[in-house]
CSV table of C-alpha atoms in Angstrom, one decimal:
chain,number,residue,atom,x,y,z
A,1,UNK,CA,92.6,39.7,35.6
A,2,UNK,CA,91.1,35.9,35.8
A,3,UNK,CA,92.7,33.8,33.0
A,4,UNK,CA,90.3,31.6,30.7
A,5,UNK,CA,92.2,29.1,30.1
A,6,UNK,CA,90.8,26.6,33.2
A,7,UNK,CA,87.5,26.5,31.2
A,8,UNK,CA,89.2,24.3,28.3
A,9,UNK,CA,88.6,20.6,30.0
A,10,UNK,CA,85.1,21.4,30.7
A,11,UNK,CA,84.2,22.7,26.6
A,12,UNK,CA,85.9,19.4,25.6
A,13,UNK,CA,83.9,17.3,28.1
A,14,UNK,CA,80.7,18.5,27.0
A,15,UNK,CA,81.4,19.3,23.1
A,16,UNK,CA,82.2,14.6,23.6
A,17,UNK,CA,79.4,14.1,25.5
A,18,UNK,CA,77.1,15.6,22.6
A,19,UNK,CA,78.7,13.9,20.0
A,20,UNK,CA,77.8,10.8,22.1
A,21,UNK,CA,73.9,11.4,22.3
A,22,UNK,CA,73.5,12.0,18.8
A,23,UNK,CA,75.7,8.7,17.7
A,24,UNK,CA,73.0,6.9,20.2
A,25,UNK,CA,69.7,8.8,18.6
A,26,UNK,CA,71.0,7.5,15.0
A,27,UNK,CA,71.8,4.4,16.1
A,28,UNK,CA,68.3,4.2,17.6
A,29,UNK,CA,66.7,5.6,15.1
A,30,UNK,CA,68.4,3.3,12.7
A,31,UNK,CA,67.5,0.0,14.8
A,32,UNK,CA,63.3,1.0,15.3
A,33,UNK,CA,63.3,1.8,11.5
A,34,UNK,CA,65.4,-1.3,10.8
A,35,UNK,CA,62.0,-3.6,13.2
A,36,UNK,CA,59.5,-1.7,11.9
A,37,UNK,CA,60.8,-2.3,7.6
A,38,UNK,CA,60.8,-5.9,9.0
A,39,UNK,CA,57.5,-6.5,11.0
A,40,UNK,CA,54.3,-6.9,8.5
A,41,UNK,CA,52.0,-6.8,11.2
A,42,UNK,CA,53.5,-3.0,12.3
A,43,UNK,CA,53.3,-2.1,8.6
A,44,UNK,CA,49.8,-2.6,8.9
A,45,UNK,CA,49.1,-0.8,11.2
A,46,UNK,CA,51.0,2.3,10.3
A,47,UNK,CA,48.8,2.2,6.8
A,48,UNK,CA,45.6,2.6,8.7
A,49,UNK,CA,43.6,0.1,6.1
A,50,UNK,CA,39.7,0.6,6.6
A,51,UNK,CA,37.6,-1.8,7.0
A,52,UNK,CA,34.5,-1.8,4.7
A,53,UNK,CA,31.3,-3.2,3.3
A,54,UNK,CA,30.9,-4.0,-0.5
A,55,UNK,CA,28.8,-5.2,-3.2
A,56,UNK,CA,29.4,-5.8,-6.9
A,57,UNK,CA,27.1,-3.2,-9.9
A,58,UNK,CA,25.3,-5.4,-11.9
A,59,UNK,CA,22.9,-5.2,-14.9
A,60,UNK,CA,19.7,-6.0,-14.3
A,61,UNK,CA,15.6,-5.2,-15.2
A,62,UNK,CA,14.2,-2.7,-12.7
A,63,UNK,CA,10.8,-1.9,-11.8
A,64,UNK,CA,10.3,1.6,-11.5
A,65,UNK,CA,7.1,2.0,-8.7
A,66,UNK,CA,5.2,5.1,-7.5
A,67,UNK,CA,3.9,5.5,-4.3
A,68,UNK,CA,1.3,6.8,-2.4
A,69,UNK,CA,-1.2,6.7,0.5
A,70,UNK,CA,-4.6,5.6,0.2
A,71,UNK,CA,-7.3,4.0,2.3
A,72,UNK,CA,-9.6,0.5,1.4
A,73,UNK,CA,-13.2,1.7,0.3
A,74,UNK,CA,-16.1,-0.9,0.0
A,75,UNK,CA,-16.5,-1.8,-3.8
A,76,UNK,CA,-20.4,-1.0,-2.9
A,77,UNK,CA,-21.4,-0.1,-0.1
A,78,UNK,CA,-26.1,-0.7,0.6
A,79,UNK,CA,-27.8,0.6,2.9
A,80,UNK,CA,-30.6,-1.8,3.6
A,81,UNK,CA,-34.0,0.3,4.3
A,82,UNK,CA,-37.5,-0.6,3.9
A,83,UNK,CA,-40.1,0.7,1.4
A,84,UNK,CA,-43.2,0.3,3.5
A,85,UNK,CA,-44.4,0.7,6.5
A,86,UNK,CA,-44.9,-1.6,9.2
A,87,UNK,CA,-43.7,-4.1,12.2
A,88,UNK,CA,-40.7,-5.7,11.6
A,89,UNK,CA,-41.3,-9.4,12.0
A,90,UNK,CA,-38.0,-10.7,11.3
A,91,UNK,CA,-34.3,-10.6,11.3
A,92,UNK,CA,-32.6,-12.8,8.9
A,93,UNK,CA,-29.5,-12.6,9.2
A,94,UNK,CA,-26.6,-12.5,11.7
A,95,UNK,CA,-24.8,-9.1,12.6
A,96,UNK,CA,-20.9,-9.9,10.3
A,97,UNK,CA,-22.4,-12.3,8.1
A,98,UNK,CA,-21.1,-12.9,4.5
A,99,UNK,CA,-24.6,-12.7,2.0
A,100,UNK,CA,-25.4,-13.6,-1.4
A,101,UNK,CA,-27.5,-11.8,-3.8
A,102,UNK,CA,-31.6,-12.7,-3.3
A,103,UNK,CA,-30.8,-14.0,0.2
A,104,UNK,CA,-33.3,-13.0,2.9
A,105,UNK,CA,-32.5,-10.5,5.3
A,106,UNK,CA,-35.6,-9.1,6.9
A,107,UNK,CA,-39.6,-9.5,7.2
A,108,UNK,CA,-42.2,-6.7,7.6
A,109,UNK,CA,-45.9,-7.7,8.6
A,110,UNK,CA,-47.2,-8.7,5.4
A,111,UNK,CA,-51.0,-8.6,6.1
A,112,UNK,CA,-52.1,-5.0,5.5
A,113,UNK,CA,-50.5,-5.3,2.3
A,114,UNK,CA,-52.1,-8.8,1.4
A,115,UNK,CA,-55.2,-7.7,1.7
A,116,UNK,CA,-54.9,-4.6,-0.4
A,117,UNK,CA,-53.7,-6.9,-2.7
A,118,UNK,CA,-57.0,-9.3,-2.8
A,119,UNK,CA,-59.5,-6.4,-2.8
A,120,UNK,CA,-57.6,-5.4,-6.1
A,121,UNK,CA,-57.7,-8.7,-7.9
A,122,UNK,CA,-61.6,-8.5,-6.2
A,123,UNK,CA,-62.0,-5.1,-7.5
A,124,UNK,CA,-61.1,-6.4,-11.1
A,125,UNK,CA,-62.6,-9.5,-11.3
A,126,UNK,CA,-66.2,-7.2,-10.6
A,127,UNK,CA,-66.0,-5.1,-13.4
A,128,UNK,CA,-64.7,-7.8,-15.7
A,129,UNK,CA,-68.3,-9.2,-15.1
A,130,UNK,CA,-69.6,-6.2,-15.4
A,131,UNK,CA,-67.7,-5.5,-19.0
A,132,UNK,CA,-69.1,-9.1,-19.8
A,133,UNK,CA,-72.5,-8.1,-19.2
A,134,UNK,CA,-72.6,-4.6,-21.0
A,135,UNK,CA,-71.1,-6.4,-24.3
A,136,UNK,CA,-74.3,-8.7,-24.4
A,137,UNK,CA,-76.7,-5.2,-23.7
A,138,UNK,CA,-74.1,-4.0,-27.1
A,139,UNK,CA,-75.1,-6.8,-29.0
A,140,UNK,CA,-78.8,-6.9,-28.2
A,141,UNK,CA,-78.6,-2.9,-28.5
A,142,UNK,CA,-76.8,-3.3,-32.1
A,143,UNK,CA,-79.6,-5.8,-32.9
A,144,UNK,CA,-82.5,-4.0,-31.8
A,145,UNK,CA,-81.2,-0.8,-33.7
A,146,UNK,CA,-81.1,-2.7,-37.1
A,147,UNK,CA,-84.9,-3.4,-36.8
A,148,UNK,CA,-85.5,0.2,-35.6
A,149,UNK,CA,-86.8,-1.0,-32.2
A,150,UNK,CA,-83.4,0.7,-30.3
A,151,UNK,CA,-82.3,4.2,-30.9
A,152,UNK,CA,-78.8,4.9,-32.0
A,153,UNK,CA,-78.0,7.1,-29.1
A,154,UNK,CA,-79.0,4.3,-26.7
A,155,UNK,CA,-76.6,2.2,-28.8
A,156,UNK,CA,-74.0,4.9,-28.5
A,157,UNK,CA,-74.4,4.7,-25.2
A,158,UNK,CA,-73.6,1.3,-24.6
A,159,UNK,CA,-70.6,1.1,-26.5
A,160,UNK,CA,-69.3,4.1,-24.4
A,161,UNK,CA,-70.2,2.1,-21.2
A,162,UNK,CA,-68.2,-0.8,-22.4
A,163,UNK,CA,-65.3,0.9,-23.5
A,164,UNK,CA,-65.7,2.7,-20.0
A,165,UNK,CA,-65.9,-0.4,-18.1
A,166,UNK,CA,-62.7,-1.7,-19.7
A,167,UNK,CA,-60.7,1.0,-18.9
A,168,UNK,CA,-61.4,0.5,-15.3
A,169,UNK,CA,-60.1,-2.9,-15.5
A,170,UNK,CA,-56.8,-1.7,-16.9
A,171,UNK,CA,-56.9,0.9,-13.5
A,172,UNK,CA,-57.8,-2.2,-11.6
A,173,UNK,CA,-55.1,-4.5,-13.3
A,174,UNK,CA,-52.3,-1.6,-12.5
A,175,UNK,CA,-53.5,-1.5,-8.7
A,176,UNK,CA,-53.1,-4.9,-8.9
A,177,UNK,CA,-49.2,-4.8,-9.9
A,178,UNK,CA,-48.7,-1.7,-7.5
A,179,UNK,CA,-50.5,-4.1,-5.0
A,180,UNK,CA,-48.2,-6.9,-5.4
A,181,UNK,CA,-45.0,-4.4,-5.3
A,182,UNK,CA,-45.9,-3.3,-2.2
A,183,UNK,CA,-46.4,-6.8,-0.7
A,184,UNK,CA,-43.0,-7.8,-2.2
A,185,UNK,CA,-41.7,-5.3,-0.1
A,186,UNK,CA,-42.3,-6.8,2.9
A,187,UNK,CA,-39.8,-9.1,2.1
A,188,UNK,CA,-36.2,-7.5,2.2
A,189,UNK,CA,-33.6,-9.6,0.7
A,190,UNK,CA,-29.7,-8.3,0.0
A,191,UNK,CA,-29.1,-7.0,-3.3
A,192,UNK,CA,-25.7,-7.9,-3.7
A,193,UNK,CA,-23.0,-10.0,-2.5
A,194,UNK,CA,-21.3,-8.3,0.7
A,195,UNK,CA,-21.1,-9.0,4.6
A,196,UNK,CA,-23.7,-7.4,6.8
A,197,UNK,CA,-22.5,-4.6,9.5
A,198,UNK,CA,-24.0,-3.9,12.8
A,199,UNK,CA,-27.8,-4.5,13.1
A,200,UNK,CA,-29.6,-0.5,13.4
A,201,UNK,CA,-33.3,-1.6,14.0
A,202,UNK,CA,-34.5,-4.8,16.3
A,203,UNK,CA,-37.0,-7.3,15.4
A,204,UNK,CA,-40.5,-5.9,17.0
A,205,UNK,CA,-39.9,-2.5,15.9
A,206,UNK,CA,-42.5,-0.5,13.3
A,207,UNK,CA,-40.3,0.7,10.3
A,208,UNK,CA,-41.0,3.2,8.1
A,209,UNK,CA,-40.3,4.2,4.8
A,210,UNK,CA,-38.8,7.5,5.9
A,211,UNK,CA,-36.9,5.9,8.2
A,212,UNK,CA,-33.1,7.2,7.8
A,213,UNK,CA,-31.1,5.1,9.5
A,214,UNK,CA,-31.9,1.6,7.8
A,215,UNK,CA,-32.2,-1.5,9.0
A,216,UNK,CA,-28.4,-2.5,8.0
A,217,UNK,CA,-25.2,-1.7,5.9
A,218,UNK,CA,-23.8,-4.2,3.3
A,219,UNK,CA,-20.6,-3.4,1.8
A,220,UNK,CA,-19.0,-5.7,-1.4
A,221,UNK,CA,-15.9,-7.0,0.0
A,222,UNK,CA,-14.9,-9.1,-2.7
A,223,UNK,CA,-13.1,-7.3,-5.0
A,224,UNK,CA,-12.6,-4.1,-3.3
A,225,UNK,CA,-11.7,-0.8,-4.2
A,226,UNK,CA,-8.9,1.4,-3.0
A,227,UNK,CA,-8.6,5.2,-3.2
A,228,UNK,CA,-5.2,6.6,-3.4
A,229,UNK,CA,-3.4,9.9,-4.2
A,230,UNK,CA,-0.2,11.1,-6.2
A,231,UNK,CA,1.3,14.3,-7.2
A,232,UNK,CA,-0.1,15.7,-9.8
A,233,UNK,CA,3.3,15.9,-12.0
A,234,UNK,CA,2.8,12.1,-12.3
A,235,UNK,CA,0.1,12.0,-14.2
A,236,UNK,CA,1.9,11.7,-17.9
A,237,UNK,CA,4.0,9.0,-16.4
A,238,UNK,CA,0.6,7.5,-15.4
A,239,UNK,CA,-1.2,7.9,-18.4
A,240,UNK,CA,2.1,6.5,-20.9
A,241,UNK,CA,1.3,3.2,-18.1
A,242,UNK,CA,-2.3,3.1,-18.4
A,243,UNK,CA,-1.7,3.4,-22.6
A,244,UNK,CA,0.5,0.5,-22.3
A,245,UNK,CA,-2.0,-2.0,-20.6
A,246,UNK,CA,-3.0,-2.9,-17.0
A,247,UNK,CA,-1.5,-1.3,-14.4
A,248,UNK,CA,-0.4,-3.2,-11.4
A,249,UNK,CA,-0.5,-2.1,-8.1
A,250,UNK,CA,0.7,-3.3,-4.6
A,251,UNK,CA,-1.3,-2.9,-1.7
A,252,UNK,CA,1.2,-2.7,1.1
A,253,UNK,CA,1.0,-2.1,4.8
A,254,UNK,CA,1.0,1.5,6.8
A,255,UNK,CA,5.1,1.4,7.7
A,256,UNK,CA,5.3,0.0,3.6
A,257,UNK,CA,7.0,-3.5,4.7
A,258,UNK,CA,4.7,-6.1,3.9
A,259,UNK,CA,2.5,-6.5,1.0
A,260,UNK,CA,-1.6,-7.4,1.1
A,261,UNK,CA,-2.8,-7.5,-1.7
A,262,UNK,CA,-2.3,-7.1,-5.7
A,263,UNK,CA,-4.4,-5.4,-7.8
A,264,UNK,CA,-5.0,-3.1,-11.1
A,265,UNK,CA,-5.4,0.7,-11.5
A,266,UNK,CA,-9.1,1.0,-12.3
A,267,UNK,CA,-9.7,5.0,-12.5
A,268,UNK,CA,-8.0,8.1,-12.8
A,269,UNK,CA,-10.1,11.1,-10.9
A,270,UNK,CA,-11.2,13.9,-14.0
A,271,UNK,CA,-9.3,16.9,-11.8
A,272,UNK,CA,-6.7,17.9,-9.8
A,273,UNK,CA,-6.5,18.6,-6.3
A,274,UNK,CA,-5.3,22.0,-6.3
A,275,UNK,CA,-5.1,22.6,-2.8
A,276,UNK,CA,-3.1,19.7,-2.3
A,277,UNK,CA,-1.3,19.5,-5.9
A,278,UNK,CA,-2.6,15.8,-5.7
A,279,UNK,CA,-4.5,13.7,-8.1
A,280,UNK,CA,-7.0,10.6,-7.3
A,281,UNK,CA,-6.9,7.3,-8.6
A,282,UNK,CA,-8.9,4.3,-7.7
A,283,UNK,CA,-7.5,0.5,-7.8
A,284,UNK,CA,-9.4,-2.8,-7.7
A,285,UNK,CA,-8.4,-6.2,-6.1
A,286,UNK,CA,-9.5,-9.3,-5.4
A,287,UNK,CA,-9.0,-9.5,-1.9
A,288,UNK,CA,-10.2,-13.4,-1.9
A,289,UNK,CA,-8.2,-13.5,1.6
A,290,UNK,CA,-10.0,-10.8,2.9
A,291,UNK,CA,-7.0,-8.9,3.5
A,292,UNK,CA,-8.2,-5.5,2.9
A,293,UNK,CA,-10.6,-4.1,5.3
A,294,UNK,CA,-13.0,-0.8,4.5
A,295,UNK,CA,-11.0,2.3,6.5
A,296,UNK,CA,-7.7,0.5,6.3
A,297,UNK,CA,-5.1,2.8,5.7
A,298,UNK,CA,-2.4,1.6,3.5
A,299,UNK,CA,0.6,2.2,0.9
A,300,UNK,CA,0.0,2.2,-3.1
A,301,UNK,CA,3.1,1.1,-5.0
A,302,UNK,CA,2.3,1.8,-9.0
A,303,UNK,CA,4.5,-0.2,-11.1
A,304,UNK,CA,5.2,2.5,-13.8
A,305,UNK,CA,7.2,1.2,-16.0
A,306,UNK,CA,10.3,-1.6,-16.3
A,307,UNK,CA,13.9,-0.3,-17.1
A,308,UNK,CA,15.4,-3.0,-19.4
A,309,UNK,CA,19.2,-4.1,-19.0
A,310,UNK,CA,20.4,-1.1,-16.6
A,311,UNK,CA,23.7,-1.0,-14.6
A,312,UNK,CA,22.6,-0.8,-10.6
A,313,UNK,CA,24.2,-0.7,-7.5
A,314,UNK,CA,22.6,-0.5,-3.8
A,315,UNK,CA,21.7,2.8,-2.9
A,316,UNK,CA,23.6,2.8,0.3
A,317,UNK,CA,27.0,2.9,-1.8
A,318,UNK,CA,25.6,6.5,-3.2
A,319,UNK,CA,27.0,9.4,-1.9
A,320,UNK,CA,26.7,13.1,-2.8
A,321,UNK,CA,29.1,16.2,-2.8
A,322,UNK,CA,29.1,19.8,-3.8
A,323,UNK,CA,29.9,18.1,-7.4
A,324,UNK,CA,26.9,15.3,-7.0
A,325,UNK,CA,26.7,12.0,-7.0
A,326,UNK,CA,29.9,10.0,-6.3
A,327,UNK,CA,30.9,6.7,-4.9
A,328,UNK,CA,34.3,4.9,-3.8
A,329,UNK,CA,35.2,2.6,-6.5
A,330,UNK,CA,37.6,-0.5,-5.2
A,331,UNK,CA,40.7,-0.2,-7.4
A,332,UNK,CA,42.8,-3.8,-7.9
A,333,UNK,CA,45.6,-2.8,-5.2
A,334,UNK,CA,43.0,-2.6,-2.5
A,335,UNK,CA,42.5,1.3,-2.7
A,336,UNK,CA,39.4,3.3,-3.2
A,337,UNK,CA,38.7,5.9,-6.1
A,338,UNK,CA,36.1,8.6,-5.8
A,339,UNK,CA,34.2,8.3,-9.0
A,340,UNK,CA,31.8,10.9,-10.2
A,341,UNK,CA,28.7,9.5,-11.0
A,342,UNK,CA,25.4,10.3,-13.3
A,343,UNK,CA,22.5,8.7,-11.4
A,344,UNK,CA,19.4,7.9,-13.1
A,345,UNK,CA,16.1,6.5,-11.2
A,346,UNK,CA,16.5,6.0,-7.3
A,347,UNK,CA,14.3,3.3,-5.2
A,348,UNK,CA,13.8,0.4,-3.2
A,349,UNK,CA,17.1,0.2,-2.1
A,350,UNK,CA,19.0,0.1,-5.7
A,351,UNK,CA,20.4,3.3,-7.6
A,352,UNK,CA,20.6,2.8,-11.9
A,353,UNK,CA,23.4,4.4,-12.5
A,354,UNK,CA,23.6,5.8,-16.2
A,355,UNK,CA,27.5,6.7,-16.3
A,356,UNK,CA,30.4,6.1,-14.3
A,357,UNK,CA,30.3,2.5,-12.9
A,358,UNK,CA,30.6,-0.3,-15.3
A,359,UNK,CA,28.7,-3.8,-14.7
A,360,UNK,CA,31.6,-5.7,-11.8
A,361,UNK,CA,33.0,-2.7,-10.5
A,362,UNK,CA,33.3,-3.2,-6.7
A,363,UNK,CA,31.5,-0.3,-4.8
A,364,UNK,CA,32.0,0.4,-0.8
A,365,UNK,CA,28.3,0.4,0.8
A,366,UNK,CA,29.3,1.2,4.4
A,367,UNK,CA,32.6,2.6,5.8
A,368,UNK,CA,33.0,5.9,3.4
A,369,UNK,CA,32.9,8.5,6.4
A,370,UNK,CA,36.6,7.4,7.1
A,371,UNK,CA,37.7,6.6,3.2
A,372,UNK,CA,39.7,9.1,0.8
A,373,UNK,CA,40.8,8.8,-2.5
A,374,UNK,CA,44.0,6.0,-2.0
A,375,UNK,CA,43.4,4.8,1.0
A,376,UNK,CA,44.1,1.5,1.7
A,377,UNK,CA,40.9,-0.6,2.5
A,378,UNK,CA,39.7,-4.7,3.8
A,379,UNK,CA,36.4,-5.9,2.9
A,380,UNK,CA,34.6,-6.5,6.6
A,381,UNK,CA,31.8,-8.1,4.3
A,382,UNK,CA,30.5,-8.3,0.5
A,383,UNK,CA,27.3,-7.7,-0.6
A,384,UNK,CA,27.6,-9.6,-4.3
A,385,UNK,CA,24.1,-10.4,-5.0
A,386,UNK,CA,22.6,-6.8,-4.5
């Protein structure tokens, strides 16, 4: 039988040497938290503080705009065609060029029609001779026929033949106007202020009245109409705006960046789109810079109406849950609350908000993926004026 009592040194070797590595782990635990409680920059870090992007709510009036697409239409739009036939003797004007109303554009042969003309003045001034001299056959007639010595049918007649003779002067004095219409015809000027497009017919040509094509297209530049279309549950919105006075709109380019032009609504289509759910409206501008162009496609922002006096913040501090709307509120110790929110009207970048922000509450606008309610968060930049 082995005895156990050899094995006592070793159990009190090891049951010391355990006692010593625990002694050392407290002590170094007790030294790294001792550095650590007395190192800022080290508390710092171990609170993980966010950086993030701010701006202030304010109170502020805020256009409320609808927007759609539409495309530039000429305010009118001529085609210039002639009314008689005949060689085209001349071009007036220049293919681009900017006419006024009455200016001369275009010159058919005027002859054939000049001398239908003068044989209808000729053709008039015969039977007004002739209606001269049956009136003196009345007269003689009538005095003959008191003595007896004419019989009244002859004086009948005569008075017939002169009331005959001036109702072919009335024909004559109507060719006479048809004539002259027809000659001014061979003179083509613009009937309205525009620019001229691409010439269709040369000089030299014969051009007829049944011609299709035209001579040229003049469109009215200045003002110009657009056409645009919204959806068809804006209409009451429109209609309280159009009730209220002109409506403004803002032309603005195809990616909706820059703005062309102002103008006013001018007409609101009489149906509905229903294949499209869409209804059309018409707007007018100015466009003294020339800055729409017929076929242009552009953006149509309506203004609405104006919200008076509402509490706003930018849109990009908005966020929204499987509760709503909510956004991370900066609380006075640096922290962030997640604040339910009731959002009215959202657009061009600001968000009224109708309840739960109050006009100088700080808002994070960039940085919320890595936020939760209490964490500890440095502003990386403000945004105090949005």
């Amino acid at each position: 039988m082995v005895s156990d009592k050899p094995r006592a040194p070793h159990l009190r070797s090891s049951l010391f040497a355990g006692i010593v590595i625990v002694v050392v782990a407290i002590g170094g635990y007790a030294g790294w938290h001792y550095r650590w409680s007395h190192n800022p920059t080290a508390m710092t870090l171990a609170a993980a503080v966010v950086p993030v992007a701010i701006a202030t709510a304010q109170q502020r009036d805020v256009p409320i705009y609808l927007t759609g697409l539409g495309t530039v239409k000429a305010f009118n739009t001529v085609t210039i065609r002639t009314q008689v036939d005949g060689q085209l003797v001349r071009v007036a004007f220049i293919e681009g060029q900017e006419v006024k109303t009455g200016d001369l554009l275009a010159q058919i042969d005027p002859r054939t029609h000049q001398a239908a003309l003068d044989q209808a003045i000729a053709r008039k001034v015969q039977d007004e001779a002739n209606l001269a001299n049956a009136k003196l056959n009345l007269q003689r007639y009538s005095a003959l026929a008191l003595e007896d010595f004419a019989t009244q049918q002859q004086l009948d007649t005569q008075r017939a033949l002169v009331a005959q003779i001036e109702a072919q002067i009335q024909i004559d004095q109507a060719a006479i106007v048809a004539a002259q219409t027809q000659l001014g015809y061979t003179t083509i000027t613009s009937p309205l202020d525009g620019r001229t497009g691409i010439r269709l017919v040369d000089q030299g040509n014969i051009v007829h009245s049944t011609d299709t094509n035209g001579l040229a297209v003049i469109t009215q530049l200045r003002p110009i109409s657009v056409v645009f279309t919204l959806p068809e549950g804006r209409l009451t919105t429109i209609q309280s705006a159009m009730a209220s006075g002109p409506v403004r709109l803002f032309a603005m380019n195809r990616d909706g960046d820059r703005p062309l032009a102002e103008g006013i609504l001018a007409v609101l289509d009489n149906e509905i789109d229903q294949a499209t759910g869409t209804l059309r409206f018409k707007g007018t501008f100015p466009n003294d810079d020339g800055a729409l162009w017929p076929g242009l496609f552009v953006r149509i922002r309506l203004l609405a109406h104006t919200e008076r006096n509402v509490v706003t913040m930018p849109s990009t501090a908005l966020q929204h849950g499987p509760g709503g709307y909510y956004a991370y509120i900066i609380k006075p110790d640096d922290t962030v609350e997640m604040r339910p929110l009731k959002v009215g009207h959202i657009g061009d970048g600001l968000s009224i908000i109708e309840a739960g922000i109050a006009v100088g509450d700080e808002v994070v606008t960039a940085g919320q993926s890595r936020l939760e309610p209490g964490t500890r968060v440095e502003t990386a930049s403000a945004n105090a004026s949005r």
